[in-house]
Tab-separated table of C-alpha atoms and ligand atoms in Angstrom:
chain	number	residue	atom	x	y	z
A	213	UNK	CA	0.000	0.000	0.000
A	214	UNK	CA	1.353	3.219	-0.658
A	215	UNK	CA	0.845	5.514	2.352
A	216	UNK	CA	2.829	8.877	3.472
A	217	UNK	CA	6.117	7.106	4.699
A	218	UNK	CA	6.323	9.860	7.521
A	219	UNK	CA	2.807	9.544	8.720
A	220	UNK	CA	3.395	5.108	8.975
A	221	UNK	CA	6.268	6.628	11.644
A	222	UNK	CA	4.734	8.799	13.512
A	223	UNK	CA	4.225	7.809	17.149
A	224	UNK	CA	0.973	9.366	17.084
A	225	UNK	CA	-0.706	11.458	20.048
A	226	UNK	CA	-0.958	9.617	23.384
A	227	UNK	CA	-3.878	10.345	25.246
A	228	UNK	CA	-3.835	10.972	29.041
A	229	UNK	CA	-4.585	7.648	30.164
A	230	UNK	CA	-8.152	7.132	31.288
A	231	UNK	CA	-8.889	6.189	35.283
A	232	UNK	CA	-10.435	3.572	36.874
A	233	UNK	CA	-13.355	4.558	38.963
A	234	UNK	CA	-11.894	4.651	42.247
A	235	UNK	CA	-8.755	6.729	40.463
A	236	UNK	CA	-8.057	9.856	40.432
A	237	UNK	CA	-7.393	11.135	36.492
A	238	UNK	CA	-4.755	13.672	36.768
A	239	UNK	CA	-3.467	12.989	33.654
A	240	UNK	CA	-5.518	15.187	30.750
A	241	UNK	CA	-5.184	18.634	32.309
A	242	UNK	CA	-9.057	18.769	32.730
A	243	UNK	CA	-11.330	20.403	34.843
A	244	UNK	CA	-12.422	18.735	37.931
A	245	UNK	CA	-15.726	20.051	38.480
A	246	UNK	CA	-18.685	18.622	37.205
A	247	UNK	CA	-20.902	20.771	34.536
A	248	UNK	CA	-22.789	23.807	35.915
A	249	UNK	CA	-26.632	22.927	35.699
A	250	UNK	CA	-27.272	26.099	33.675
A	251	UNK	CA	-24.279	24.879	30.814
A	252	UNK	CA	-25.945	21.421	31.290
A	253	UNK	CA	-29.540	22.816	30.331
A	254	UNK	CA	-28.399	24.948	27.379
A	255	UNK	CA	-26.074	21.530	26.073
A	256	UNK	CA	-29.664	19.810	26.450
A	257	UNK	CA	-31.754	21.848	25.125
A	258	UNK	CA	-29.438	22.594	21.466
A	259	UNK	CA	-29.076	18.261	21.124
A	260	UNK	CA	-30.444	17.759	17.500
A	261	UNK	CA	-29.202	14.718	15.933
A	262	UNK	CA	-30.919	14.588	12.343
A	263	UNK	CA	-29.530	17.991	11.510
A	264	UNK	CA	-25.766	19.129	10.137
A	265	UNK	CA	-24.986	21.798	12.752
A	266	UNK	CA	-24.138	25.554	11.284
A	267	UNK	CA	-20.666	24.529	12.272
A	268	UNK	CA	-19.458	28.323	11.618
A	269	UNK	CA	-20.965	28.631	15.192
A	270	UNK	CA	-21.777	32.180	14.414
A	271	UNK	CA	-23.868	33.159	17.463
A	272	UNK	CA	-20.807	31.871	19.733
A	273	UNK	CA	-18.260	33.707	17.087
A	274	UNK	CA	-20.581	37.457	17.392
A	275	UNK	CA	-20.655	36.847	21.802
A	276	UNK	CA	-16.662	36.472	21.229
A	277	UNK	CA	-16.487	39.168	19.441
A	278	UNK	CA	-18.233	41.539	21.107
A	279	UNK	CA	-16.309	40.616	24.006
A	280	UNK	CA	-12.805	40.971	22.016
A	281	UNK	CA	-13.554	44.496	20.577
A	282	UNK	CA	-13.456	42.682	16.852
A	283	UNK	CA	-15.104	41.728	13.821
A	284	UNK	CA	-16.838	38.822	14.147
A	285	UNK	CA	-14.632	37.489	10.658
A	286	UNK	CA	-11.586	37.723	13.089
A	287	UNK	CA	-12.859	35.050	15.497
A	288	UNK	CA	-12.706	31.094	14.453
A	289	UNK	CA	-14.436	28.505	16.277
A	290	UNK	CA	-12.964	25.144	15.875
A	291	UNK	CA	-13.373	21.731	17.772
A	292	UNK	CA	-10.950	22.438	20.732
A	293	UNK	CA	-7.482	24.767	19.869
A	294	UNK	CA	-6.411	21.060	18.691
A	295	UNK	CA	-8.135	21.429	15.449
A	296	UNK	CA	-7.605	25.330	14.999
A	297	UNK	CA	-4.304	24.345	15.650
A	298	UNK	CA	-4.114	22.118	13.053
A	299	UNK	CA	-6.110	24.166	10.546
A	300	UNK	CA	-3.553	26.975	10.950
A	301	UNK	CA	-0.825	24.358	10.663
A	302	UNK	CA	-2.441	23.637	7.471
A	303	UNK	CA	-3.069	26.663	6.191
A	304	UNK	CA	0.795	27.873	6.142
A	305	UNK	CA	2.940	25.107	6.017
A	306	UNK	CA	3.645	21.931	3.637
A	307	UNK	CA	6.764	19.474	2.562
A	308	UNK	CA	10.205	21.877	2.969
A	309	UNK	CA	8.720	24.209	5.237
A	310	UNK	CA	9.286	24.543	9.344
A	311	UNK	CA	7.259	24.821	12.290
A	312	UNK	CA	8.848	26.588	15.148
A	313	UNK	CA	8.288	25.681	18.823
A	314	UNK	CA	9.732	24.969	22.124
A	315	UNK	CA	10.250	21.999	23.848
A	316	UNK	CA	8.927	20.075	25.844
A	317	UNK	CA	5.732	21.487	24.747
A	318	UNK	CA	2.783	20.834	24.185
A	319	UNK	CA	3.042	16.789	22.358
A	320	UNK	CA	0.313	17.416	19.484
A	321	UNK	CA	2.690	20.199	17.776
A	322	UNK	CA	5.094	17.093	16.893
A	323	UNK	CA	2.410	14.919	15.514
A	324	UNK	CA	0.300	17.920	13.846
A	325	UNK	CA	3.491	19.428	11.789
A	326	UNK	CA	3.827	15.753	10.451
A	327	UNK	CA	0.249	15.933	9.177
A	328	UNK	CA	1.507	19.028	6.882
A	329	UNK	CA	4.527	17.396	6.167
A	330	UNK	CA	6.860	20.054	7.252
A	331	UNK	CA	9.916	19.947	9.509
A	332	UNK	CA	9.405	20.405	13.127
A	333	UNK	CA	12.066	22.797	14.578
A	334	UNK	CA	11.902	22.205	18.466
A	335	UNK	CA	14.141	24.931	20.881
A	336	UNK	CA	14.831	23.218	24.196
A	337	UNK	CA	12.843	24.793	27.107
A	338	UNK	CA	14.995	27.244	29.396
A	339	UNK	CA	16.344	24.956	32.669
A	340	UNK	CA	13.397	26.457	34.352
A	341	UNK	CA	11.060	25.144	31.904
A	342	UNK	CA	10.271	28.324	30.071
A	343	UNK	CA	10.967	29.279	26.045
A	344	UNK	CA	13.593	30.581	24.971
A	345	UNK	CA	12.643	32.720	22.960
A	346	UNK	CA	16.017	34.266	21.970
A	347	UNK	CA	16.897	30.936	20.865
A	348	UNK	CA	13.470	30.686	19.030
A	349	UNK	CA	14.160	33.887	17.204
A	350	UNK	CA	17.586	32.794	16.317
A	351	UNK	CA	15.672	29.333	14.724
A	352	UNK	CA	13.653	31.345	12.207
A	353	UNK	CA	14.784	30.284	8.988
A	354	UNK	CA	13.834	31.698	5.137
A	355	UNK	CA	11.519	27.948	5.632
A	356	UNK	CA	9.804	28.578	8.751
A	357	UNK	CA	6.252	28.996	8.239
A	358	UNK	CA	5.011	28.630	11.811
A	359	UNK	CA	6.361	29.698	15.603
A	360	UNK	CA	4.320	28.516	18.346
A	361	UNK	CA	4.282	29.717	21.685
A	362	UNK	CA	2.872	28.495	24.353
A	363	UNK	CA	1.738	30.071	27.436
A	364	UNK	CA	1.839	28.783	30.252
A	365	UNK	CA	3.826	26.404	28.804
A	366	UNK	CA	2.190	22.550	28.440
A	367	UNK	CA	3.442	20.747	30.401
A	368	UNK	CA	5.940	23.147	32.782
A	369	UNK	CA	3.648	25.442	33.524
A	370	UNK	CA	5.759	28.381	32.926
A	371	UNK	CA	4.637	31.141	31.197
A	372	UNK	CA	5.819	33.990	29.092
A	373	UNK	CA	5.984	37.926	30.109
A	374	UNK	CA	3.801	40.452	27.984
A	375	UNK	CA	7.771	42.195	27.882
A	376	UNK	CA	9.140	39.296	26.533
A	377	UNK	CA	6.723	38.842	23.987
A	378	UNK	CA	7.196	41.832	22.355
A	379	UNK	CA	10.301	41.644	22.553
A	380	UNK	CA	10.499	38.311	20.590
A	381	UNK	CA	7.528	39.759	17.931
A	382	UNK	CA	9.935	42.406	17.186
A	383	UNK	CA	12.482	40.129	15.935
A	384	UNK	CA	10.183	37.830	13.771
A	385	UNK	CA	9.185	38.822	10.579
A	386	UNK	CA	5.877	40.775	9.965
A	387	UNK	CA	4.945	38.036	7.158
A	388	UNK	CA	5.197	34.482	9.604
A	389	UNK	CA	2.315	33.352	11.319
A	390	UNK	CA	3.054	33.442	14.944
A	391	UNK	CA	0.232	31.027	17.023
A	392	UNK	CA	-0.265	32.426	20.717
A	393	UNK	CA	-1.301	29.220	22.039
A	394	UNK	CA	-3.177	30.443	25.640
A	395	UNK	CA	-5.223	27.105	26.568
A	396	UNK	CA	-4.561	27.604	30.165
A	397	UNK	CA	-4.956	31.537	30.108
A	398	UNK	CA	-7.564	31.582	32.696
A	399	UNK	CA	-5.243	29.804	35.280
A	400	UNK	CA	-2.988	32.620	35.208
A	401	UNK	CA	-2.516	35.253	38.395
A	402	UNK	CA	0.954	36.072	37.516
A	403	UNK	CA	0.122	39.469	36.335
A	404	UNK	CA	3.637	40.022	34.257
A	405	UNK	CA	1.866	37.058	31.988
A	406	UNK	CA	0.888	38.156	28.007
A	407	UNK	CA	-2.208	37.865	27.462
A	408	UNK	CA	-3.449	37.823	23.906
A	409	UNK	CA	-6.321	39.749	24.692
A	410	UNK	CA	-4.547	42.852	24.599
A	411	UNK	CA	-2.088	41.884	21.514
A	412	UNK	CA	-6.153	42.118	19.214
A	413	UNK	CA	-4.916	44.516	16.070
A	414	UNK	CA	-1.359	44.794	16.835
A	415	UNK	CA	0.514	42.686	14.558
A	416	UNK	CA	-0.323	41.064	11.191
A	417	UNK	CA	0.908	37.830	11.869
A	418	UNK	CA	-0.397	37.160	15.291
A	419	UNK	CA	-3.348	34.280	16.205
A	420	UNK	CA	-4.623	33.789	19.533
A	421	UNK	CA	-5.998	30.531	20.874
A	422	UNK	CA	-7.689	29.686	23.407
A	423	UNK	CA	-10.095	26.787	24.871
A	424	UNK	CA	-13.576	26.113	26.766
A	425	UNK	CA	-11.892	22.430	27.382
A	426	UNK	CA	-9.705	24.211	30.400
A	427	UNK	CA	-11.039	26.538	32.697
A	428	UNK	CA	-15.047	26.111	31.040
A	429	UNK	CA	-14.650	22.593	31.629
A	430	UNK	CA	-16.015	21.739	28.117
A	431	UNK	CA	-13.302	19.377	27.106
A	432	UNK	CA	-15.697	16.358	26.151
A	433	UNK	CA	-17.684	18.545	23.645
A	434	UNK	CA	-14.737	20.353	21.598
A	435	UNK	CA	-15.419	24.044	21.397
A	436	UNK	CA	-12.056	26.315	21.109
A	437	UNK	CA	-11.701	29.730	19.425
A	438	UNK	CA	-8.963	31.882	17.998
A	439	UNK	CA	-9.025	35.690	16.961
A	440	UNK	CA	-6.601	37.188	14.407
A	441	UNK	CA	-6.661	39.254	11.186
A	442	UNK	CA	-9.870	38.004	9.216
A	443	UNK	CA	-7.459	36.933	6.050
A	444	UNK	CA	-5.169	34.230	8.048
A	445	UNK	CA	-8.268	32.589	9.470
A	446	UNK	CA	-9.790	32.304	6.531
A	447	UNK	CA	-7.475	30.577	5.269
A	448	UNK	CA	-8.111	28.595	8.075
A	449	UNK	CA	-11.134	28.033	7.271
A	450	UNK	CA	-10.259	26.047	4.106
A	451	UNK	CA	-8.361	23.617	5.766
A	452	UNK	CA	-11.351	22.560	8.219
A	453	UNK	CA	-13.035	19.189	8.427
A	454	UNK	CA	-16.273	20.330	7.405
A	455	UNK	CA	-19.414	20.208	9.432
A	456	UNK	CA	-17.466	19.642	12.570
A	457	UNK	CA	-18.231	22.129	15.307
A	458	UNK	CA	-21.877	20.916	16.741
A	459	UNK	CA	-24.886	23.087	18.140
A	460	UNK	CA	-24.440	21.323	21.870
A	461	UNK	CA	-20.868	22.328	21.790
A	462	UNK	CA	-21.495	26.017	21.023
A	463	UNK	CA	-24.728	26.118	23.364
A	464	UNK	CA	-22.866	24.917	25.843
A	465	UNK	CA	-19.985	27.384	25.154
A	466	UNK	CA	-22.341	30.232	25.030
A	467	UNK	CA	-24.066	29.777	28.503
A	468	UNK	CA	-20.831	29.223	29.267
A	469	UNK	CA	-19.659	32.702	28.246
A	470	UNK	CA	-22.612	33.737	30.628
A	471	UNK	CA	-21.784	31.724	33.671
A	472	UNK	CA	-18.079	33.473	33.032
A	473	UNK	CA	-18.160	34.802	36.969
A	474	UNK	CA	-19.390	31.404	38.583
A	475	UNK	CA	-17.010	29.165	36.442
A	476	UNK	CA	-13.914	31.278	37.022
A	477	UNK	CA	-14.939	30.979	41.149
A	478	UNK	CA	-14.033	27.183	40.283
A	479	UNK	CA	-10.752	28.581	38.546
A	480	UNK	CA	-9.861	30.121	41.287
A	481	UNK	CA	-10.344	27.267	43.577
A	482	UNK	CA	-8.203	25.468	41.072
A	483	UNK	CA	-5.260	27.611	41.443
A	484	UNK	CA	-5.474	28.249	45.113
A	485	UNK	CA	-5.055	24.384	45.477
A	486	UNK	CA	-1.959	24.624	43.136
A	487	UNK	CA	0.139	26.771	45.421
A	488	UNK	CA	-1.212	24.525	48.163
A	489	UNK	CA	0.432	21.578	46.447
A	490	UNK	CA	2.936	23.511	45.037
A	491	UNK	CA	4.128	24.878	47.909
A	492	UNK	CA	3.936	22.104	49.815
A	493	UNK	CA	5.679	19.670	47.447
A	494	UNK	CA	9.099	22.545	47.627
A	495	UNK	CA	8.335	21.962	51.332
A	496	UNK	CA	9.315	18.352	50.677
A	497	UNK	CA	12.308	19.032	49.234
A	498	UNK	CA	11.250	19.274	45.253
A	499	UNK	CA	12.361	21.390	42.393
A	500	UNK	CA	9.497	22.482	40.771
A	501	UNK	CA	9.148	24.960	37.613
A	502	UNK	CA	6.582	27.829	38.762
A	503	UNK	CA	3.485	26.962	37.101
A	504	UNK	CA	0.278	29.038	36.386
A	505	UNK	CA	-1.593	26.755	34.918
A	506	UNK	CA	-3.959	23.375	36.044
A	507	UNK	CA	-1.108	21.196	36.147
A	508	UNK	CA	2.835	20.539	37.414
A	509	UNK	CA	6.167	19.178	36.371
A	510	UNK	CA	7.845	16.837	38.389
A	511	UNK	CA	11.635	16.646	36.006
A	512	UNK	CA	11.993	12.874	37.163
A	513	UNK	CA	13.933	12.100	33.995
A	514	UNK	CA	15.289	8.362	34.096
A	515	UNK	CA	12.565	7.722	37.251
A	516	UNK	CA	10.050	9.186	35.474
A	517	UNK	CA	7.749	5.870	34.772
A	518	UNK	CA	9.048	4.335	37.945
A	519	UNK	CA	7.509	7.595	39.722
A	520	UNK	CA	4.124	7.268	37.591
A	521	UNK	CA	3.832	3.866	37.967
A	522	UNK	CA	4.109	4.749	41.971
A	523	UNK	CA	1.247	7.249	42.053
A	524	UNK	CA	-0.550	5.097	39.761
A	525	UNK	CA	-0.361	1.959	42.611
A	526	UNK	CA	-1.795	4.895	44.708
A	527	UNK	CA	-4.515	5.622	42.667
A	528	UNK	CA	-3.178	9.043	40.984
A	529	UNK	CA	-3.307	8.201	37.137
A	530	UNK	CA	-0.582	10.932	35.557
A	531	UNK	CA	0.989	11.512	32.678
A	532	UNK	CA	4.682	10.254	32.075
A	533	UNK	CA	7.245	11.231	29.434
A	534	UNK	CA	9.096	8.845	29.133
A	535	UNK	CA	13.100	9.903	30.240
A	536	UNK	CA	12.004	13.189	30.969
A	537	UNK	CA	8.966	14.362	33.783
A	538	UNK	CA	5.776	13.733	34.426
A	539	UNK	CA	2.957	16.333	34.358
A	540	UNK	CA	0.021	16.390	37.058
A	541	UNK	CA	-2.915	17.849	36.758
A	542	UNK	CA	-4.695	20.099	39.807
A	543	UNK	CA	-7.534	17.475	40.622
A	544	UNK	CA	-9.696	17.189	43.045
A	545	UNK	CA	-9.134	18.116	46.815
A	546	UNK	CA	-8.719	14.524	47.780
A	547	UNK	CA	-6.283	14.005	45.463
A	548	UNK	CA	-3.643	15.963	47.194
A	549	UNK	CA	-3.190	13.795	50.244
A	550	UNK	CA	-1.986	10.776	48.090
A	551	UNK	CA	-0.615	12.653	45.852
A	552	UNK	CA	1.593	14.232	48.489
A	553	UNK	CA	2.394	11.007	50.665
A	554	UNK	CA	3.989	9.355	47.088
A	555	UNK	CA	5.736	12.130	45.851
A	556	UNK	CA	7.780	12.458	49.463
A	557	UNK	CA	8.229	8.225	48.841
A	558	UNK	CA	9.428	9.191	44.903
A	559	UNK	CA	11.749	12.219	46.263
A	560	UNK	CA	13.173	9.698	49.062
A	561	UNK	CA	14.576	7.727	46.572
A	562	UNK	CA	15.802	10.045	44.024
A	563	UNK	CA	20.042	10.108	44.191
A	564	UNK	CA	21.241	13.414	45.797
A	565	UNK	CA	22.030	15.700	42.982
A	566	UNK	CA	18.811	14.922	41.011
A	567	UNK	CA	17.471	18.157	39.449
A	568	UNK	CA	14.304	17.107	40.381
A	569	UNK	CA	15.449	17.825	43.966
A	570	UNK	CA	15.599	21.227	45.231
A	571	UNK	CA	19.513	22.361	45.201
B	1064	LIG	C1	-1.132	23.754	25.046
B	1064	LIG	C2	-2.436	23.217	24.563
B	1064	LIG	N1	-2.994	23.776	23.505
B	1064	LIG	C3	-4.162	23.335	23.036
B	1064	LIG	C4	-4.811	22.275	23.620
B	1064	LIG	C5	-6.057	21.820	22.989
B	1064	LIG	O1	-7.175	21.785	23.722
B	1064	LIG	P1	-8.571	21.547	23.070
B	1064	LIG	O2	-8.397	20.955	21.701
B	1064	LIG	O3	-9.268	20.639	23.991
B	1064	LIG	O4	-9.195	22.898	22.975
B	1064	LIG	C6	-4.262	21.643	24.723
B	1064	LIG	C7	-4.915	20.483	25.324
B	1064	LIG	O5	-4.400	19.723	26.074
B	1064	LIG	C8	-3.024	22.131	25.201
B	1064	LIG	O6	-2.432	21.552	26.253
């Protein structure tokens, strides 16, 4: 059979592994909390099944943009920032062109730029977990098509400054698509953070993404958006599986939207029981990147599925890489105390030295 050589050896993306019932999932960066009844009523109430949805979403896209200040041409609703991701991907690069991004980063970027068939171009991560974005500026070839950044950074945690930003968007060509990947925006307090919000109309080349699968706890239905000039997402547009964005997704999105106050209450408890953990893990002993998002790094490197394999016999299902860290996602309440008895077993064991230890 004659298939794409480089798709046959891709790894593929591995999904966070799913938990048995009496486990805890901490391994898909979701949201803990269950559906608010009022998101639950509107999902409900839009679930047609005989019907194509009007997958351009364009009730959801006109409450975006009125919130953004924009045109409702420069907002894109896609099935999660995975497939606007991918779209954009799409839309800008093919075979001999690069995608620029940082790494460890977020995993689909690898698999996604094999999809176009262009080159992936990863910069190693900072030590303490963050881009480099000097080094991503110096990377920028006459073939890159695409730079990604991520912030906070999947799966570190570590975001980048609004100075920093600019800093790096001054260096990188007016004409090359630069994809401000914010899925965990809403975790952020760290008020030095970018936030694309404020970038809307100030460069040519800039996309913002962002997700209801985080903070909105909408992951199962796949609603994301992205705003940018109205040209590069329609170009977007033409790379789209068709049909794809369903009426329950952008119900649910748009009572969503309305029940901002009450769902960001949750974020909030989210975060406050990250600097519990956080905190409380360096109290241990650990070395842990400073994360603002729903999730943390533990840097076990060689004892990285030894570790995972540890939490998992406590019931904490994570999610390993393999020779490198694992990443944990802020779960429930009564996930901490398990959490925080294996990690001080894990950190017990780890040689002196380890960077995963606090120096
Ligand atoms: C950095 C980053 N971007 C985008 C996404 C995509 O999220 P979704 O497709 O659910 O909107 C994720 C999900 O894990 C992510 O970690």
């Amino acid at each position: 059979m004659k298939l794409r050589p480089e798709i046959l050896a891709s790894p593929g993306y591995q999904q966070g592994r799913p938990a048995a019932a009496d486990a805890f999932k901490l391994s898909s960066n979701e949201n803990p909390f269950p559906p608010l009844p009022s998101v639950l009523a509107a999902a409900t109430s839009a679930l047609t099944l005989n019907r194509y949805p009007n997958a351009s979403a364009p009730a959801l896209r006109s409450a975006l943009a009125e919130r953004l200040g924009t045109t409702a041409d420069e907002v894109l609703i896609g099935t999660g920032a995975i497939a606007l991701l991918q779209q954009l991907f799409l839309a800008a690069a093919g075979p001999g062109d690069e995608i620029l991004f940082s790494w460890r980063s977020f995993e689909a970027y690898v698999t996604m730029t094999t999809v176009t068939g262009a080159t992936a171009v990863m910069v190693p991560n900072r030590a303490d977990g963050g881009h480099d974005l000097d080094a991503m500026a110096q990377a920028i070839t006459p073939a890159t098509r695409v730079v990604v950044v991520c912030t906070p950074n999947n799966p570190t945690g570590v975001i980048v400054t609004a100075e920093d930003f600019a800093a790096f968007m001054e260096k990188v060509p007016s004409d090359l698509l630069v994809l401000l990947d914010e899925a965990y925006a809403e975790f952020v307090t760290d008020p030095d953070t970018v936030d694309g919000r404020t970038l809307i109309g100030r460069y040519p080349n800039l996309v913002i993404l962002r997700t209801f699968s985080k903070a909105y706890g909408l992951a199962a239905l796949r609603v994301g958006w992205a705003t940018g000039p109205a040209e590069i997402l329609q170009a977007a547009r033409l790379t789209e599986v068709l049909l794809s964005v369903t009426g329950v997704a952008e119900a649910a999105a748009l009572a969503s939207l309305e029940a901002e106050a009450e769902l960001l209450e949750r974020v909030s408890t989210i975060t406050e029981r990250r600097t519990r953990l956080v905190d409380a893990l360096r109290a241990q002993g650990w070395n842990i990147p400073h994360s603002e998002s729903n999730f943390i790094w533990l840097a076990l490197g060689e004892h990285t599925l030894a570790g995972a394999e540890r939490l998992l016999d406590a019931g904490l299902v994570t999610r390993p890489f393999a020779g490198d860290g694992i990443r944990l996602s802020i779960g429930e309440e009564e996930s901490l105390a398990p959490l925080l008895a294996t990690a001080a077993e894990i950190l017990s064991e780890l040689p002196a030295g380890h960077p995963a230890r606090a120096a």
